[in-house]
Amino acid sequence: MASDRGTSGIGPRKGERWGALLVLVALSVLFLAPFGWMVSTSLKHESRIFTRPGEPPQWIPTTERTDEQGRPLVTWQGRPGVDLGRDADGRHTLLIGDEQVQAWPEDFAVQQRMGLHWENYARAFEMMDFVQNLRNTLFICVAVVLGTLASCSLTAYSLARIPWRGRTALFFFCIATMMVPYQVTLIPLFAVYSRLGWVGTFLPLIVPYLFGTPFYIFLLRQFFLGIPQDLSAAARIDGCSEFGAFAHIIVPLSKPALATTALFMFLFQWADFLNPLIYLQDDRHYTLAIALQQFQSQHESAWGPLMAMSTVITLPIIALFFLTQRTFIQGITMTGLKG
Amino acid sequence: MTTSERRHLRNGLLFALPYLIGVAAFVVYPLVMSVYYSFCRYNIISSPVWIGLDNYRELFFNDPVFLKAVYNTLYYTAFAVPLGLAFSIGLAMLLNLRTPGVAVFRTVFFLPSIVPMVASAMLWLWVLNPESGLVNGLLRQVAGIDGPGWLADEHWSKPSLVLMSLWGLGTAMVIFLAGLSDVPQALYEVARIDGAGPWRTFRHVTLPMLTPTILFNLVMGLIGAFQYFTQVYVMTGGRGGPVDSTMFYALYLYRNSFYYLRMGYACAMAWMLFVLIFVCTAAVFASSRRWVYYHGE
């Protein structure tokens, strides 16, 4: 029985399984289509991004076919030909067989062959100061992750492993603060930071995390509680200091929970939008997320570079997912259920 | 107090010291100030001026945009949260049938939920583009109909956001999958012996066993939906258009704070949001005694 633990009671009847497989494949196509559209758009030539009336969506990026002299090959009324150029009114002269024809751009089609246009990526990199933005994002991510690991694990240790009076009250207080929406503290904090002259620097994005985040304190506390208390008692008898027990016993045993904390904090900071939006004012300080949004607000229809940059921001996250799949899924279920 | 008790107290406080300082500076102090500002006219440049309940009075009696923002937020919540729950349970059930390739499917459904919000908002803005977007393009190609203007149309803008939110239900789905794997197999055996069909097994075994997970996802979904911000900020350039149809609560709060510099007013809004979230979660928890089933109680 243990082998099929977890299969639902609907049963392994063969017909149903195949039906389910069909539905799953169809749904997968729906879920993947936006990704496909993003990558496909990011590799299209500018002229192919906006569909012309009556054309179906184009999935495969293409490039114009030309003859040996570099003239575009066209199709006009079903007949192949060459585009000789266009006049001042925008009308093209086409060479169809031996005769020359005048045609408006909507009356003929330029022949296409598959071709990837990486220049969207190059354009986006140039226009956004990509390297600087990436450096800013990574700096904030790393600082926040390290700060969170240190402060949250120390606090969680205090709450889970040191029997002091008041720790239960502090724990419930910590949980209660999670109920408060960030909007409530937003403005007083902004007022403080602006008085300190921190607005426009990375400090408001990093400093608060050096003092612990309730959610991860909670997560780590639950994990620390699961480590046998005997270990701590034995360490104390051996004359180990409290910090020694923390550093040499609890931390090494808590790698999965610490990894989850680091991973989720990194993801959150990588994608965080609101805080950089409020506190970063100079484009030299922008993170990738905010730089992408600013770029979009200035170039609303530059969909090629926009999709290129969206792909670039998303890829590391997807790569991280595949590298850390187990930590990832365990982390979600740990935060979701065991809490 | 014995020596060891005193030592524990000292160590406990010492280890929690960063957090205690942080909580005072980044939680308690701002909370108190936020209450105070909510009774003030305050634009951050000059000092706050006490105006009593004026901010709250204006919210409810003199600000149609605020009421619109409440309506929009409730509308979005009322559709996105239940639909999200239903679809994520459905997907989890399908995956739980252990078809070939289940790991691949699980990854496919999960991935959208980890795409950075700015990127996914940008992506959907383009997918839902009325002329050249993927959705209307496919509608034209497959069904031969002209799709709506989606985000450009005030009647379709909120449904568009709901649709987009369903793409990102991966986290809830993974939590439901874990919940499903905790259902004891014996219950299914009993149901089978009693001759229950698939629907009745789902209705009377799976669903009751999932209710604690539903409660968790419901509460998280509600809190998230009430604070919906990033996607709509990116997709409407921070304007909440067209015709305020996507002016959500958190967006209007942001605009009051940083566009109109009405910081006191925004604090009053923040406290009303807190009340709204608190009342809704409290109501859900109160009702949960009647519909959440804890196995083994």
XYZ file of C-alpha atoms in Angstrom:
636
model
C 0.000 0.000 0.000
C 2.840 2.318 0.847
C 3.843 2.384 -2.799
C 0.696 4.150 -3.962
C 0.361 6.376 -0.947
C -0.617 9.771 -2.176
C -2.446 8.701 -5.294
C -5.943 10.036 -5.001
C -8.966 7.813 -4.669
C -10.146 8.499 -8.164
C -8.156 5.435 -8.897
C -5.624 4.331 -11.424
C -8.205 3.275 -13.991
C -6.486 3.384 -17.340
C -9.013 5.403 -19.319
C -9.116 8.158 -16.765
C -5.354 8.357 -16.692
C -5.156 8.885 -20.421
C -7.915 11.458 -20.237
C -6.010 13.250 -17.497
C -2.831 13.122 -19.548
C -4.617 14.772 -22.438
C -5.960 17.563 -20.220
C -2.519 18.053 -18.671
C -0.876 18.385 -22.075
C -3.496 20.920 -23.186
C -3.101 22.938 -20.004
C 0.689 22.833 -20.278
C 0.444 24.376 -23.709
C -1.690 27.183 -22.244
C 0.749 27.776 -19.382
C 3.796 27.731 -21.642
C 2.329 29.877 -24.418
C 3.052 33.223 -22.709
C 6.685 32.153 -22.179
C 6.909 31.170 -25.825
C 5.412 34.481 -26.884
C 7.899 36.371 -24.704
C 10.954 34.603 -26.103
C 9.620 34.683 -29.652
C 8.918 38.433 -29.504
C 12.336 39.078 -28.004
C 13.925 37.536 -31.098
C 11.751 39.159 -33.750
C 12.690 41.905 -36.151
C 10.974 45.219 -35.427
C 8.890 44.940 -38.567
C 7.436 41.568 -37.544
C 6.408 42.428 -33.987
C 3.128 44.106 -34.807
C 0.846 41.799 -36.745
C -0.766 43.145 -39.873
C -4.560 42.892 -40.166
C -5.604 39.354 -41.031
C -2.282 37.753 -40.147
C -2.154 34.965 -37.535
C 0.260 35.300 -34.599
C 3.794 34.550 -35.709
C 5.690 32.174 -33.427
C 8.940 31.664 -35.310
C 11.029 34.829 -35.670
C 11.877 35.504 -39.278
C 14.069 37.667 -41.380
C 13.510 39.026 -44.886
C 14.767 36.949 -47.780
C 16.924 38.831 -50.234
C 18.559 38.127 -53.561
C 22.345 38.275 -54.167
C 22.190 42.061 -54.494
C 20.477 42.399 -51.123
C 17.081 43.277 -52.616
C 14.083 41.878 -50.685
C 12.269 38.988 -52.344
C 8.525 39.549 -52.458
C 5.317 37.831 -53.397
C 2.739 39.847 -55.335
C -0.609 38.318 -56.265
C 0.890 34.895 -55.750
C 3.840 35.577 -58.022
C 7.448 35.906 -56.806
C 9.492 38.993 -57.534
C 11.998 41.523 -56.250
C 11.449 44.830 -54.464
C 13.352 47.552 -56.310
C 12.687 50.250 -53.716
C 10.082 52.777 -52.798
C 9.205 56.262 -53.930
C 8.502 59.391 -51.896
C 4.830 58.421 -51.413
C 5.795 55.052 -49.934
C 4.819 53.084 -53.022
C 7.145 50.244 -53.977
C 8.333 49.278 -57.420
C 8.359 45.536 -57.809
C 9.988 43.468 -60.506
C 7.647 40.567 -61.169
C 9.086 38.332 -63.877
C 10.028 40.884 -66.559
C 7.456 43.565 -65.788
C 7.632 46.345 -63.241
C 4.631 46.917 -60.966
C 3.759 49.711 -58.553
C 2.344 48.422 -55.261
C 1.583 49.693 -51.754
C 3.234 47.810 -48.882
C -0.054 46.147 -47.886
C -0.513 44.727 -51.395
C 2.554 42.496 -51.375
C 4.412 40.355 -48.860
C 8.139 40.203 -48.276
C 9.295 36.585 -48.289
C 10.534 35.422 -44.889
C 12.958 32.817 -43.662
C 13.639 31.817 -40.089
C 16.019 34.276 -38.449
C 16.726 35.252 -34.860
C 17.187 38.937 -34.069
C 19.473 39.155 -31.068
C 19.772 42.894 -31.546
C 16.772 43.361 -29.239
C 18.948 42.103 -26.409
C 21.825 44.356 -27.406
C 19.487 47.366 -27.598
C 17.946 46.619 -24.212
C 21.390 46.200 -22.614
C 22.540 49.538 -24.000
C 19.423 51.506 -23.210
C 19.129 50.238 -19.653
C 22.698 50.280 -18.335
C 22.223 46.598 -17.721
C 25.512 45.807 -15.996
C 25.069 48.574 -13.447
C 21.484 47.493 -12.734
C 22.541 43.890 -12.335
C 25.332 44.880 -9.971
C 22.878 46.922 -7.852
C 20.382 44.064 -7.722
C 22.994 41.509 -6.725
C 24.471 43.823 -4.102
C 21.068 44.313 -2.469
C 20.194 40.619 -2.758
C 23.424 39.425 -1.171
C 23.389 42.003 1.624
C 19.764 41.253 2.491
C 20.233 37.473 2.360
C 23.268 37.582 4.666
C 21.571 40.011 7.037
C 18.412 37.928 7.144
C 20.274 34.676 7.786
C 22.226 36.164 10.680
C 19.463 38.125 12.389
C 16.648 35.613 11.894
C 18.655 32.589 13.001
C 19.868 34.348 16.166
C 16.338 35.432 17.064
C 14.892 32.036 16.227
C 17.549 30.428 18.385
C 16.563 32.607 21.291
C 12.899 31.730 20.798
C 13.373 28.011 20.272
C 16.411 26.935 22.245
C 16.906 29.237 25.224
C 14.333 28.762 27.989
C 13.904 32.364 29.100
C 10.860 33.988 30.532
C 9.019 36.127 27.990
C 10.052 34.199 24.908
C 6.531 32.919 24.267
C 5.165 36.444 24.485
C 7.843 37.667 22.091
C 7.039 34.854 19.698
C 3.338 35.713 19.599
C 4.180 39.373 19.200
C 6.403 38.447 16.258
C 3.548 36.493 14.650
C 1.126 39.343 15.274
C 3.337 41.831 13.445
C 2.959 39.682 10.329
C -0.718 40.654 10.284
C 0.082 44.327 9.776
C 0.064 45.259 6.087
C 3.237 47.036 4.961
C 1.212 50.081 3.939
C 0.665 50.967 7.598
C 4.340 51.499 8.355
C 5.229 52.746 4.869
C 4.874 56.467 5.448
C 6.408 56.834 8.911
C 9.401 54.836 7.679
C 9.666 56.994 4.588
C 9.565 60.065 6.828
C 12.372 58.689 8.993
C 14.528 57.698 6.027
C 14.076 61.043 4.370
C 15.082 62.844 7.595
C 18.169 60.615 7.776
C 18.964 61.414 4.166
C 18.662 57.757 3.173
C 16.139 58.257 0.368
C 17.952 57.686 -2.907
C 20.412 55.217 -1.376
C 20.342 51.441 -0.870
C 20.102 51.798 2.902
C 16.285 51.673 3.268
C 16.314 48.518 1.143
C 18.917 46.738 3.260
C 19.058 48.023 6.834
C 15.595 46.820 7.994
C 16.532 43.262 7.025
C 19.568 43.290 9.312
C 17.117 43.204 12.218
C 15.075 40.158 11.305
C 11.940 39.379 9.300
C 9.039 37.788 11.246
C 8.220 35.211 8.611
C 11.713 33.707 8.511
C 12.113 33.928 12.273
C 8.956 31.845 12.470
C 10.202 29.383 9.857
C 13.594 28.901 11.522
C 12.098 28.693 15.000
C 9.873 25.811 13.891
C 12.896 24.069 12.438
C 15.114 24.654 15.502
C 12.363 23.273 17.753
C 12.586 19.977 15.886
C 16.241 19.473 16.849
C 16.485 17.330 20.028
C 16.951 19.520 23.125
C 19.353 16.910 24.538
C 21.982 18.133 22.122
C 21.919 21.582 23.682
C 21.933 20.168 27.199
C 24.945 17.997 26.389
C 26.760 20.954 24.887
C 26.085 23.055 27.995
C 27.436 20.301 30.233
C 30.552 20.142 28.067
C 31.048 23.806 28.865
C 30.039 25.006 25.443
C 28.870 28.618 25.425
C 25.410 29.456 24.141
C 26.902 30.983 21.010
C 29.110 27.922 20.589
C 26.061 25.656 20.702
C 24.331 27.880 18.175
C 27.255 28.038 15.772
C 28.545 24.476 16.064
C 25.389 22.429 16.651
C 22.215 24.176 15.552
C 23.424 25.991 12.429
C 25.080 22.938 10.824
C 21.944 20.867 11.498
C 19.646 23.508 10.018
C 21.069 23.772 6.533
C 17.760 22.938 4.774
C 15.838 25.658 6.615
C 18.647 28.186 6.169
C 18.843 27.328 2.468
C 15.099 27.882 2.111
C 15.381 31.228 3.855
C 18.270 32.350 1.673
C 16.590 31.174 -1.517
C 13.217 32.808 -0.876
C 14.772 36.033 0.322
C 16.956 36.164 -2.774
C 13.946 35.623 -5.042
C 11.953 38.247 -3.222
C 14.713 40.833 -3.445
C 15.468 40.025 -7.080
C 11.862 40.762 -8.008
C 10.996 43.397 -5.394
C 9.357 46.378 -6.991
C 7.678 48.581 -4.408
C 10.677 49.416 -2.228
C 13.041 50.259 -5.079
C 10.211 52.265 -6.647
C 9.876 54.379 -3.526
C 13.479 54.720 -2.456
C 15.652 54.651 -5.579
C 15.616 57.882 -7.512
C 18.725 57.873 -9.622
C 18.932 55.471 -12.550
C 22.496 54.590 -11.533
C 20.975 52.976 -8.442
C 18.128 51.148 -10.176
C 17.641 47.436 -9.709
C 16.746 45.339 -12.742
C 13.050 45.244 -11.882
C 12.706 48.985 -11.564
C 14.946 49.663 -14.552
C 12.739 47.457 -16.702
C 9.601 49.302 -15.602
C 11.223 52.699 -16.190
C 12.395 51.573 -19.610
C 8.866 50.482 -20.445
C 7.326 53.755 -19.322
C 9.645 55.588 -21.712
C 9.437 53.205 -24.667
C 5.947 51.797 -24.465
C 5.912 49.963 -27.751
C 9.521 48.753 -27.935
C 8.245 45.244 -27.384
C 11.338 43.536 -28.802
C 13.776 44.968 -26.237
C 11.113 44.848 -23.497
C 10.535 41.133 -23.991
C 14.290 40.599 -24.283
C 14.840 42.219 -20.910
C 11.887 40.379 -19.367
C 13.485 37.144 -20.551
C 16.832 38.174 -19.097
C 15.293 38.959 -15.694
C 13.325 35.703 -15.652
C 16.015 33.274 -16.832
C 18.229 33.351 -13.714
C 15.176 32.632 -11.568
C 14.196 29.670 -13.701
C 17.789 28.417 -13.669
C 17.849 28.794 -9.889
C 14.640 26.789 -9.697
C 16.107 23.915 -11.660
C 19.298 23.943 -9.579
C 17.510 23.995 -6.243
C 14.270 22.232 -7.085
C 14.117 20.198 -3.891
C 14.831 23.102 -1.545
C 12.306 25.094 -3.514
C 9.390 22.678 -3.310
C 10.208 21.628 0.252
C 10.418 25.272 1.237
C 6.992 26.054 -0.128
C 5.392 23.104 1.582
C 7.337 23.822 4.780
C 6.097 27.411 4.866
C 2.646 26.425 3.725
C 1.815 23.463 5.877
C 4.138 22.648 8.670
C 3.757 26.160 10.043
C 15.800 33.605 40.066
C 18.491 30.948 39.950
C 21.834 31.511 38.278
C 20.920 29.411 35.293
C 17.579 31.197 34.898
C 19.370 34.510 34.970
C 21.904 33.275 32.442
C 19.127 32.054 30.139
C 17.323 35.375 30.382
C 20.510 37.258 29.574
C 21.382 34.981 26.646
C 17.816 34.952 25.371
C 17.653 38.719 25.281
C 21.134 38.954 23.815
C 20.328 36.596 20.936
C 17.048 38.371 20.258
C 18.633 41.802 20.593
C 18.852 42.622 16.871
C 15.215 41.720 16.473
C 14.157 43.660 19.571
C 15.903 46.774 18.288
C 14.452 46.206 14.825
C 10.944 45.752 16.109
C 11.137 48.976 18.078
C 12.564 50.956 15.173
C 10.789 49.422 12.186
C 7.479 48.258 13.658
C 6.436 49.856 16.941
C 7.600 53.392 16.265
C 6.129 53.522 12.715
C 2.863 51.988 13.936
C 2.432 54.690 16.553
C 3.398 57.446 14.130
C 1.070 56.060 11.505
C -1.894 56.373 13.860
C -0.868 59.938 14.644
C -0.339 60.924 10.979
C -3.735 59.507 10.075
C -5.272 62.332 12.130
C -3.063 64.934 10.491
C -2.531 66.836 7.302
C 1.021 65.873 6.443
C 3.042 66.303 3.272
C 6.471 65.260 4.673
C 8.012 68.650 3.816
C 6.294 70.613 6.564
C 5.383 69.188 9.950
C 2.063 67.404 10.476
C -1.022 69.475 11.381
C -3.706 67.873 13.578
C -7.081 67.759 11.799
C -8.900 65.143 13.870
C -11.112 62.747 11.973
C -11.140 64.762 8.728
C -9.104 62.192 6.782
C -11.442 59.362 7.719
C -14.513 61.499 7.044
C -13.212 62.412 3.608
C -12.468 58.751 2.781
C -16.006 57.605 3.301
C -18.090 60.651 2.443
C -16.095 62.767 0.069
C -13.812 60.643 -2.073
C -15.477 58.754 -4.925
C -12.099 57.458 -6.125
C -11.518 55.805 -2.758
C -14.870 54.044 -2.953
C -14.076 53.018 -6.511
C -10.733 51.620 -5.302
C -12.502 49.615 -2.591
C -14.982 48.315 -5.148
C -12.241 47.365 -7.624
C -10.232 45.603 -4.942
C -13.228 43.633 -3.687
C -14.205 42.766 -7.259
C -10.729 41.467 -8.013
C -10.586 39.541 -4.717
C -14.045 38.028 -5.218
C -13.016 36.524 -8.558
C -9.266 35.937 -8.359
C -9.207 34.198 -4.971
C -12.011 31.597 -5.412
C -11.061 30.910 -9.038
C -7.429 30.577 -8.027
C -8.350 28.101 -5.306
C -10.586 26.064 -7.591
C -8.024 25.891 -10.395
C -5.098 25.099 -8.134
C -7.054 22.280 -6.474
C -8.037 21.016 -9.921
C -4.451 21.045 -11.165
C -3.200 19.367 -8.002
C -5.838 16.630 -8.376
C -4.837 16.062 -11.992
C -1.152 15.845 -11.089
C -1.999 13.506 -8.260
C -3.248 10.913 -10.748
C 0.428 10.113 -11.383
C 0.256 10.185 -15.138
C 3.488 9.721 -17.079
C 5.599 12.897 -17.072
C 4.034 14.227 -13.903
C 7.255 15.946 -12.801
C 7.406 17.866 -16.064
C 3.779 19.010 -15.774
C 4.291 20.082 -12.197
C 7.267 22.196 -13.225
C 5.351 23.742 -16.115
C 2.440 24.824 -13.892
C 4.738 26.035 -11.160
C 7.191 28.114 -13.194
C 4.938 31.120 -13.928
C 4.567 31.767 -10.218
C 8.275 32.504 -9.800
C 8.593 34.896 -12.730
C 9.420 38.341 -11.301
C 6.202 40.346 -11.198
C 7.553 43.185 -13.306
C 8.434 40.742 -16.062
C 5.143 38.852 -15.904
C 3.162 42.102 -15.902
C 5.119 43.278 -18.946
C 4.604 39.930 -20.619
C 0.835 39.943 -20.076
C 0.540 43.525 -21.223
C 1.958 42.304 -24.506
C 0.041 38.986 -24.604
C -3.197 40.959 -24.101
C -2.309 43.725 -26.547
C -5.570 44.350 -28.452
C -4.046 44.472 -31.952
C -0.876 42.399 -31.926
C -1.186 40.354 -28.717
C -1.179 36.601 -28.618
C -4.671 36.159 -27.161
C -6.529 38.266 -29.689
C -4.360 36.898 -32.466
C -5.351 33.341 -31.563
C -9.006 34.327 -31.143
C -8.920 35.748 -34.660
C -7.043 32.777 -36.111
C -8.922 29.958 -34.389
C -12.402 31.323 -33.714
C -12.536 34.169 -36.196
C -13.669 36.681 -33.592
C -12.282 40.060 -32.670
C -11.225 39.885 -29.044
C -11.923 42.686 -26.568
C -9.522 45.508 -25.759
C -8.553 43.738 -22.516
C -6.550 46.168 -20.392
C -7.469 49.059 -22.642
C -11.182 48.517 -22.062
C -12.657 49.572 -18.734
C -15.047 46.598 -18.668
C -12.354 44.039 -19.443
C -9.431 45.409 -17.464
C -10.259 43.694 -14.170
C -11.120 40.331 -15.789
C -7.761 40.612 -17.583
C -5.977 40.918 -14.250
C -7.932 37.956 -12.857
C -6.954 35.905 -15.904
C -3.323 36.848 -15.430
C -3.456 35.938 -11.733
C -4.557 32.401 -12.647
C -1.350 31.940 -14.599
C 0.575 32.375 -11.337
C -1.249 29.882 -9.142
C 1.758 27.542 -8.918
C 2.545 28.172 -5.270
C -0.973 27.321 -4.107
C -0.915 24.259 -6.349
C 2.293 22.944 -4.776
C 0.812 23.426 -1.311
C -2.338 21.547 -2.356
C -0.190 18.738 -3.756
C 1.496 18.380 -0.374
C -1.934 18.422 1.253
C -3.157 15.685 -1.068
C -0.192 13.454 -0.299
C -1.109 13.670 3.392
C -4.553 12.146 2.821
C -4.436 8.609 4.301
C -4.804 5.985 1.618
C -7.085 3.933 3.866
C -9.854 6.499 3.474
C -9.870 5.947 -0.271
C -10.008 2.182 0.273
C -13.055 2.587 2.470
C -14.721 4.857 -0.078
C -14.063 2.322 -2.809
C -15.457 -0.535 -0.752
C -18.554 1.571 -0.039
C -18.960 1.946 -3.787
C -18.371 5.684 -3.960
C -17.695 7.022 -7.474
C -14.998 9.559 -8.304
C -17.195 12.623 -7.613
C -18.453 11.369 -4.263
C -14.956 10.316 -3.253
C -13.748 13.824 -4.067
C -16.684 15.479 -2.333
C -16.642 13.370 0.821
C -13.013 12.280 1.219
C -10.556 14.477 -0.655
C -12.243 17.829 -0.142
C -12.799 17.507 3.633
C -9.219 16.328 4.082
C -7.981 19.330 2.101
C -9.921 21.935 4.092
C -6.977 22.940 6.348
C -4.914 23.578 3.221
C -7.803 25.471 1.634
C -8.031 27.646 4.732
C -4.318 28.459 4.523
C -4.401 29.268 0.814
C -7.625 31.235 1.209
C -6.162 33.471 3.898
C -2.904 33.996 1.990
C -4.894 34.694 -1.177
C -7.108 37.260 0.535
C -4.189 39.108 2.086
C -2.361 39.144 -1.237
C -5.384 40.295 -3.224
C -6.195 43.165 -0.871
C -2.646 44.459 -1.302
C -2.505 43.911 -5.081
C -0.115 46.500 -6.438
C 2.924 45.707 -8.567
C 1.165 44.188 -11.578
C -1.366 46.963 -11.867
C 1.259 49.651 -11.335
C 3.388 48.268 -14.143
C 0.488 47.576 -16.496
C -1.174 50.964 -16.159
C 1.936 53.083 -15.658
C 0.765 53.796 -12.104
C -2.449 55.448 -13.333
C -5.023 52.745 -12.617
C -6.762 53.345 -15.934
C -8.780 53.225 -18.042
C -11.324 55.408 -16.198
C -10.014 54.291 -12.785
C -11.188 50.744 -13.578
C -7.931 49.333 -12.201
C -7.480 51.863 -9.418
C -6.824 49.351 -6.662
C -6.606 50.109 -2.977
C -2.827 49.842 -2.650
C -2.300 51.795 -5.859
C -4.537 54.655 -4.732
C -2.725 54.652 -1.396
C 0.585 54.883 -3.224
C -0.694 57.740 -5.373
C -1.890 59.647 -2.339
C 1.487 59.171 -0.686
C 3.912 59.885 -3.478
C 1.975 61.719 -6.206
C -0.280 63.988 -4.141
C 1.945 63.963 -1.018
C -1.129 63.408 1.166
C 0.743 61.275 3.662
C -1.759 61.665 6.500
C -4.603 60.682 4.216
C -2.601 57.668 3.012
C -2.022 56.595 6.626
C -5.771 56.726 7.250
C -6.203 54.563 4.134
C -3.576 52.134 5.415
C -5.408 51.712 8.706
C -8.683 51.114 6.896
C -6.901 48.471 4.831
C -5.647 46.871 8.020
C -9.218 46.821 9.369
C -10.501 45.337 6.114
C -7.868 42.583 6.109
C -8.332 41.925 9.796
C -12.122 41.668 9.568
C -11.988 39.389 6.529
C -9.374 37.025 7.963
C -11.158 36.989 11.313
C -14.427 36.128 9.549
C -12.720 33.339 7.619
C -11.184 31.905 10.780
C -14.487 32.191 12.654
C -16.331 30.376 9.885
C -13.561 27.784 9.589
C -14.815 25.988 12.675
C -17.800 24.952 10.588
C -16.053 23.890 7.408
C -12.464 22.987 8.225
C -11.950 19.400 9.182
C -8.861 18.454 11.185
C -8.109 14.799 10.803
C -7.390 13.112 14.105
C -9.358 15.531 16.268
